[in-house]
């Protein structure tokens, strides 16, 4: 009776009935696919409603510094999708300055960036992890042939400096070129234009690593480059944002 009522409602013959044998018609096979899709959507709606009723964040926009190590970010996103299946996520990418502006404008709730100096009074900032950084030079550069590099050796060659809105890396050489992008800096360095300081993950990029070499300078011991999380002062972070912060810290430290 239920099958007959369904056919009457749809105005379609869904089943072939021969004696006690019943099988789907071609129209029935198509409708079955549609029905299964609707059931899946209904189950997804039910799951999302239950997650939201337990306080899970419905939407989140996160801005990520394009220079941060990618494998930990990729792993974070995979785990985030599993941990918070009902979340609607927006990812924004850009330079350290650009991702901070996304938080300042209110478009993003969180930003993760390399620490490039004071963040501004409007931001709350939390240290997440550190990424090793070293001095690098092109394999064809004169400094690459020297042993026991000293600061005066570096000072006698052009330095490529990371520079963002008045904040720049340690300057040793009187001859400098500046860039606000680690990737541009790495390309110039690999092309032999000068030496510079790079985070390890940028130096390990497939198109950069074969063309550069790290310099051993005992007089220049560089601390890890800090990764920090920015959000607006006074903004309350939900459970999802706090989970992202803690998990990314773990992934960066183990990478």
CSV table of C-alpha atoms in Angstrom, one decimal:
chain,number,residue,atom,x,y,z
A,1,UNK,CA,0.0,0.0,0.0
A,2,UNK,CA,2.8,2.4,0.9
A,3,UNK,CA,4.5,1.7,-2.5
A,4,UNK,CA,1.2,2.3,-4.3
A,5,UNK,CA,0.7,5.6,-2.5
A,6,UNK,CA,4.2,6.7,-3.3
A,7,UNK,CA,3.6,6.0,-7.0
A,8,UNK,CA,0.3,7.9,-6.9
A,9,UNK,CA,2.0,10.9,-5.2
A,10,UNK,CA,4.8,11.0,-7.8
A,11,UNK,CA,2.7,10.0,-10.8
A,12,UNK,CA,5.3,7.4,-11.7
A,13,UNK,CA,5.4,3.6,-11.9
A,14,UNK,CA,8.3,2.8,-9.7
A,15,UNK,CA,8.0,-1.0,-9.5
A,16,UNK,CA,7.3,-3.9,-11.8
A,17,UNK,CA,5.0,-6.4,-10.1
A,18,UNK,CA,5.0,-9.9,-11.4
A,19,UNK,CA,3.3,-12.3,-8.9
A,20,UNK,CA,5.2,-11.9,-5.7
A,21,UNK,CA,8.2,-10.6,-7.5
A,22,UNK,CA,8.9,-6.8,-7.3
A,23,UNK,CA,11.7,-4.9,-9.0
A,24,UNK,CA,12.4,-1.3,-9.8
A,25,UNK,CA,11.4,0.3,-13.1
A,26,UNK,CA,14.0,2.6,-14.8
A,27,UNK,CA,12.1,5.5,-13.3
A,28,UNK,CA,12.3,3.8,-9.9
A,29,UNK,CA,16.0,3.4,-10.1
A,30,UNK,CA,16.4,7.1,-10.8
A,31,UNK,CA,14.1,8.1,-7.9
A,32,UNK,CA,16.0,5.7,-5.6
A,33,UNK,CA,19.2,7.6,-6.2
A,34,UNK,CA,17.4,10.9,-5.5
A,35,UNK,CA,15.9,9.4,-2.3
A,36,UNK,CA,19.3,8.3,-1.0
A,37,UNK,CA,20.7,11.7,-1.7
A,38,UNK,CA,17.9,13.3,0.2
A,39,UNK,CA,18.4,10.9,3.1
A,40,UNK,CA,22.1,11.8,3.2
A,41,UNK,CA,21.3,15.5,3.3
A,42,UNK,CA,18.8,14.9,6.1
A,43,UNK,CA,21.4,13.0,8.1
A,44,UNK,CA,24.0,15.8,7.5
A,45,UNK,CA,21.4,18.4,8.6
A,46,UNK,CA,20.7,16.4,11.8
A,47,UNK,CA,24.4,16.0,12.6
A,48,UNK,CA,25.1,19.7,12.1
A,49,UNK,CA,22.1,20.6,14.3
A,50,UNK,CA,23.2,18.3,17.1
A,51,UNK,CA,26.8,19.7,16.9
A,52,UNK,CA,25.6,23.3,17.0
A,53,UNK,CA,23.3,22.6,19.9
A,54,UNK,CA,26.3,21.4,21.9
A,55,UNK,CA,28.1,24.7,21.4
A,56,UNK,CA,30.2,24.0,18.3
A,57,UNK,CA,31.2,27.1,16.3
A,58,UNK,CA,29.0,27.4,13.2
A,59,UNK,CA,31.3,29.5,11.1
A,60,UNK,CA,35.0,30.5,11.4
A,61,UNK,CA,37.3,32.6,9.2
A,62,UNK,CA,41.1,32.0,9.7
A,63,UNK,CA,43.9,34.0,8.0
A,64,UNK,CA,47.2,32.2,7.6
A,65,UNK,CA,50.6,33.7,6.7
A,66,UNK,CA,51.6,32.2,3.4
A,67,UNK,CA,55.2,31.7,4.6
A,68,UNK,CA,54.2,29.3,7.4
A,69,UNK,CA,55.2,25.6,7.0
A,70,UNK,CA,52.6,24.0,4.8
A,71,UNK,CA,52.7,20.3,5.9
A,72,UNK,CA,51.5,21.1,9.5
A,73,UNK,CA,48.8,23.4,8.1
A,74,UNK,CA,47.6,20.7,5.7
A,75,UNK,CA,47.5,18.2,8.6
A,76,UNK,CA,45.6,20.7,10.8
A,77,UNK,CA,42.9,21.1,8.1
A,78,UNK,CA,42.5,17.3,7.7
A,79,UNK,CA,42.1,16.9,11.5
A,80,UNK,CA,39.8,19.9,11.7
A,81,UNK,CA,37.5,18.5,9.1
A,82,UNK,CA,37.2,15.3,11.1
A,83,UNK,CA,37.0,16.9,14.5
A,84,UNK,CA,34.4,19.6,13.6
A,85,UNK,CA,32.4,18.2,10.7
A,86,UNK,CA,29.6,20.8,11.1
A,87,UNK,CA,32.0,23.8,10.8
A,88,UNK,CA,31.8,26.2,7.9
A,89,UNK,CA,35.4,27.3,7.4
A,90,UNK,CA,36.9,30.2,5.4
A,91,UNK,CA,40.6,30.3,4.9
A,92,UNK,CA,42.5,33.5,3.9
A,93,UNK,CA,46.1,33.6,2.9
A,94,UNK,CA,48.6,36.4,2.5
A,95,UNK,CA,51.7,38.1,3.9
A,96,UNK,CA,52.1,38.6,7.6
A,97,UNK,CA,50.8,42.1,7.3
A,98,UNK,CA,47.8,41.1,5.1
A,99,UNK,CA,46.6,38.4,7.5
A,100,UNK,CA,46.8,40.8,10.5
A,101,UNK,CA,44.7,43.3,8.5
A,102,UNK,CA,42.1,40.6,7.9
A,103,UNK,CA,41.6,40.3,11.7
A,104,UNK,CA,41.7,44.1,12.2
A,105,UNK,CA,38.9,44.5,9.6
A,106,UNK,CA,36.8,41.9,11.3
A,107,UNK,CA,36.8,39.6,8.3
A,108,UNK,CA,38.9,36.9,10.1
A,109,UNK,CA,38.5,35.9,13.7
A,110,UNK,CA,42.1,34.5,13.9
A,111,UNK,CA,45.4,35.0,12.1
A,112,UNK,CA,48.5,32.9,12.3
A,113,UNK,CA,51.7,34.6,11.3
A,114,UNK,CA,55.4,34.8,11.7
A,115,UNK,CA,56.2,37.4,14.4
A,116,UNK,CA,57.3,40.6,12.6
A,117,UNK,CA,57.4,42.9,15.6
A,118,UNK,CA,54.8,44.6,17.8
A,119,UNK,CA,51.3,43.6,16.7
A,120,UNK,CA,49.4,46.7,17.7
A,121,UNK,CA,47.3,47.5,20.7
A,122,UNK,CA,44.1,46.3,19.0
A,123,UNK,CA,45.4,42.7,18.9
A,124,UNK,CA,45.7,40.0,21.5
A,125,UNK,CA,48.6,37.7,20.6
A,126,UNK,CA,49.6,34.2,21.7
A,127,UNK,CA,52.9,32.5,21.0
A,128,UNK,CA,52.3,29.3,19.2
A,129,UNK,CA,55.7,27.8,18.2
A,130,UNK,CA,59.0,28.6,16.7
A,131,UNK,CA,60.5,27.7,13.3
A,132,UNK,CA,64.3,27.4,12.9
A,133,UNK,CA,66.0,30.0,10.7
A,134,UNK,CA,69.5,30.2,9.3
A,135,UNK,CA,71.7,32.2,7.0
A,136,UNK,CA,71.6,31.0,3.4
A,137,UNK,CA,73.4,31.9,0.2
A,138,UNK,CA,73.4,30.7,-3.4
A,139,UNK,CA,75.6,27.7,-4.1
A,140,UNK,CA,77.5,29.8,-6.7
A,141,UNK,CA,78.0,32.8,-4.3
A,142,UNK,CA,81.5,33.7,-3.1
A,143,UNK,CA,80.5,33.1,0.5
A,144,UNK,CA,79.5,29.5,-0.3
A,145,UNK,CA,83.2,28.7,-0.8
A,146,UNK,CA,84.3,30.0,2.5
A,147,UNK,CA,84.8,28.1,5.8
A,148,UNK,CA,84.2,29.6,9.2
A,149,UNK,CA,82.1,32.6,8.1
A,150,UNK,CA,82.4,35.6,10.3
A,151,UNK,CA,80.2,38.7,10.7
A,152,UNK,CA,82.7,40.8,8.8
A,153,UNK,CA,82.5,38.3,5.9
A,154,UNK,CA,78.8,38.8,5.7
A,155,UNK,CA,79.1,42.6,6.0
A,156,UNK,CA,81.3,42.6,2.9
A,157,UNK,CA,78.4,41.2,0.7
A,158,UNK,CA,74.9,42.4,-0.1
A,159,UNK,CA,72.3,41.3,2.4
A,160,UNK,CA,68.7,40.5,1.5
A,161,UNK,CA,66.5,41.7,4.3
A,162,UNK,CA,62.9,40.8,5.3
A,163,UNK,CA,61.2,44.2,5.7
A,164,UNK,CA,57.6,44.8,6.7
A,165,UNK,CA,56.2,48.2,7.6
A,166,UNK,CA,59.3,49.5,9.4
A,167,UNK,CA,60.2,46.2,10.9
A,168,UNK,CA,63.1,44.3,9.5
A,169,UNK,CA,65.5,41.4,10.2
A,170,UNK,CA,68.9,41.9,11.7
A,171,UNK,CA,71.0,44.1,9.4
A,172,UNK,CA,74.7,43.3,9.2
A,173,UNK,CA,75.8,44.6,5.8
A,174,UNK,CA,75.8,48.2,4.7
A,175,UNK,CA,74.5,47.1,1.3
A,176,UNK,CA,71.0,45.8,1.5
A,177,UNK,CA,68.0,44.9,-0.6
A,178,UNK,CA,64.6,44.5,1.0
A,179,UNK,CA,61.4,42.5,0.4
A,180,UNK,CA,58.2,42.0,2.3
A,181,UNK,CA,57.9,38.4,1.0
A,182,UNK,CA,60.0,35.5,2.2
A,183,UNK,CA,59.4,33.8,-1.2
A,184,UNK,CA,60.7,36.8,-3.2
A,185,UNK,CA,63.7,37.0,-0.8
A,186,UNK,CA,64.4,33.3,-1.3
A,187,UNK,CA,64.3,33.6,-5.1
A,188,UNK,CA,66.7,36.5,-5.1
A,189,UNK,CA,69.0,34.7,-2.7
A,190,UNK,CA,68.9,31.5,-4.9
A,191,UNK,CA,69.7,33.7,-7.9
A,192,UNK,CA,73.0,34.9,-6.2
A,193,UNK,CA,72.0,38.5,-5.6
A,194,UNK,CA,73.0,38.3,-1.9
A,195,UNK,CA,72.8,36.4,1.3
A,196,UNK,CA,69.9,36.4,3.7
A,197,UNK,CA,68.1,34.8,6.7
A,198,UNK,CA,65.3,32.4,5.9
A,199,UNK,CA,63.0,30.2,7.9
A,200,UNK,CA,63.9,26.5,7.4
A,201,UNK,CA,60.6,25.7,5.6
A,202,UNK,CA,61.1,28.4,3.0
A,203,UNK,CA,64.7,27.2,2.4
A,204,UNK,CA,63.4,23.7,1.9
A,205,UNK,CA,61.0,24.6,-0.9
A,206,UNK,CA,61.6,22.3,-3.9
A,207,UNK,CA,62.5,25.1,-6.3
A,208,UNK,CA,64.8,26.8,-3.7
A,209,UNK,CA,66.6,24.1,-1.7
A,210,UNK,CA,68.8,22.7,-4.6
A,211,UNK,CA,70.1,26.2,-5.4
A,212,UNK,CA,71.2,27.4,-1.9
A,213,UNK,CA,73.4,26.4,1.0
A,214,UNK,CA,73.4,27.2,4.7
A,215,UNK,CA,76.3,29.2,6.1
A,216,UNK,CA,77.9,28.3,9.3
A,217,UNK,CA,78.6,31.5,11.2
A,218,UNK,CA,79.4,30.9,14.9
A,219,UNK,CA,79.1,34.6,15.6
A,220,UNK,CA,75.5,34.7,14.4
A,221,UNK,CA,73.3,32.4,16.5
A,222,UNK,CA,69.7,32.9,15.4
A,223,UNK,CA,66.7,32.1,17.6
A,224,UNK,CA,63.7,30.3,16.1
A,225,UNK,CA,61.3,32.6,14.3
A,226,UNK,CA,58.2,32.9,16.4
A,227,UNK,CA,54.8,31.9,15.1
A,228,UNK,CA,51.9,33.7,16.8
A,229,UNK,CA,48.1,33.8,16.8
A,230,UNK,CA,46.4,37.1,16.6
A,231,UNK,CA,42.8,38.0,17.5
A,232,UNK,CA,41.1,41.2,18.4
A,233,UNK,CA,41.4,42.4,22.0
A,234,UNK,CA,38.4,41.4,24.1
A,235,UNK,CA,37.1,38.9,21.5
A,236,UNK,CA,36.1,35.6,23.2
A,237,UNK,CA,37.5,32.5,21.4
A,238,UNK,CA,35.3,29.5,21.0
A,239,UNK,CA,36.2,25.9,21.5
A,240,UNK,CA,37.0,25.4,17.9
A,241,UNK,CA,39.5,28.4,17.8
A,242,UNK,CA,41.2,27.2,20.9
A,243,UNK,CA,41.5,23.7,19.5
A,244,UNK,CA,43.1,25.1,16.3
A,245,UNK,CA,45.6,27.1,18.3
A,246,UNK,CA,46.6,24.1,20.5
A,247,UNK,CA,46.7,21.6,17.7
A,248,UNK,CA,48.7,23.8,15.3
A,249,UNK,CA,51.3,24.4,18.2
A,250,UNK,CA,51.7,20.7,18.5
A,251,UNK,CA,52.1,20.1,14.8
A,252,UNK,CA,54.6,22.9,14.3
A,253,UNK,CA,56.7,21.8,17.2
A,254,UNK,CA,56.8,18.2,15.9
A,255,UNK,CA,57.5,19.1,12.2
